[in-house]
Amino acid sequence: MSKKKAVIRSDMTKAQWTWKEIKRNKVAYFMVAPYMIIFTLFTVIPVLLSIVVSFTDFNLLEVPDFVFLDNYIRLFLDDDIFVIACKNTLIFAIIVGPASYLMSLLVAWFINELPPKIRAAVTLVFYSPSISGQVYLIWGTLFSSDSYGWVNGTLLNLGLITKEIHWFKDASYVMPLCIVVAIWTSLGTSFLSFIAGLQGIDHSMYEAGAVDGVKNRWQELWYITLPSMRPQLMFGAIMSITAAFGFGGVVTDLAGFPSVDYAAHTIMHHLDDYGGIRFEVGYSSAIAVVLFAIMIGSNMLVKKMLSKVGS
Amino acid sequence: MSRKLRTRNHKVVLNRSAGGDTGITIVLTLLGAFMFLPMLYVVLQSLKPLDELWMFPPRFIVRHPTFKNYRDLFTLMNTSWVPFSRYIFNTVFTSVVGTCGNLFFSSLAAYAMAKIKFPGGKTMFKTVRTSLMFHSTVTAITSFIIMSALHWVDTYWAIIVPAWATSLGLYLMKQFMETNVSDAVLESARLDGASELRTFWVIAMPMVKPAWLTLIIYSFQDLWKKGSSIYIHSEQLKSFNYAIGQIMAGGIKRAGAHAASMVIMMLVPIMVFVISQSNVIETMGSSGMKD
């Protein structure tokens, strides 16, 4: 195969040149084809389809009716539970996202200077809850609503409470508890990315920093460490935010569906309710589009903020 | 001046105060306890005999450890309506086939995007990267429409094929190839007349083994923890994780068996991670996002 560079010649238009490049790199298209076909089919088309379907009334059986903005109007003006869901989702994301992100960063930074063996062990301790599947159900056992649950039992025994607290079945406790569990399972991909980012920093940068008058480890963190690992901070932020919006399953498994008084009802549950249970596909697509916009929007916002680190 | 020179000559750890070290140790210990104690409790619960599981006041530590819960779990498994081995087969089969496909297709595409300049390549990568920003539940309902159009509902394909093209897999692989596969080596292989596919398979792939492992682990963990899915209705096709959920639904007597099942469920991904930790961290070194 000839690998001569195609140069833009004056007698070629841009379109002709592009076409020539495409033909020259045929093999590249064959290589990306299987991945891109599957990706398009199960990621790109579903997003586009959601947007289209969100303007219709569709129940999977009958032909969809075009209803323009009706679904969105109903969603924002007529659906009280959606408003609760929005509020809960935002509270959830605003606490879990940054908490998990900062905890990942802090722990990664703390353990960075430990000897490799110890570092590997600590990494395992912090990382394993996020990979152990439904192991978070143990929180349901610890905080079970009868007196055999460890927390209730201990509190009763110490005389701090006189009656069992119904933790995951009590509207005032369920949300904070779910947030704690979500944080517990959230030290995942971004955590590993931070560990790797810290390991990759050239040690001579710190020595140069010390000469230039960096006084303590906090200054070192802000002026040297964080700016050097900005690409990882970016990637970690995206992973943390996306995960922070995806904890619906944890809530359902621990608090049931729907949660007591909708106290831990998130947009994701609302989506499940209308899409998976009531088959109002048009309406649930509108919910999905809103959630999609919130996710992309918050990612963009955080990317902007992170570009200011260390400056 | 002399202090600065000294720090330059001896590669000592700089700017560390004892107070800071103590503070960090305390915070790290507290956070570590928060992460570790619930995991430990799972293991302890699985070793408790029935009277210790339901005693008041409850104790954190097990007094008379027993493996009875594990025996109960296996008895339960043998008496379930669908043989338990079938659930295990479903999860292992979808995890293995899904992971192998993901490794192959993502690497192939990642290689082309990282090492061949072709019109549209950058746009494709940017699209995949953007998809990291949203959770797949957003598209669950419309994906269901596509699955039913393909007649894949209630088949293994509904689980396996989407797993062949994960955004994170392609992203990590492409970033790692970009930094760890040298263009010069590829170029000389091409000059020797190796086809692009051969260059990919024989030259590039062996150079990115840490990334393979990382991709395998992520993909495997994802598939391994799949519970009930909206695509699967038949009992015979449901996953191990789903079946374990059913054990818990059995009530008080099953509490011990359930704890035992959780231990088994968490053991597999943790062991996989222990074996591959250093490779995963190495891959994450190039995970950064520049713009």
Coordinates of C-alpha atoms in Angstrom, one line a residue, chain A residues 15 74 89 226 240 250 274:
Chain A
A15 CA -13.9 18.0 -1.4
R74 CA -46.6 18.8 31.5
T89 CA -31.2 14.8 41.8
L226 CA -2.6 20.1 40.6
S240 CA -17.3 11.6 39.0
V250 CA -28.4 2.2 44.9
Y274 CA -42.8 6.4 33.2

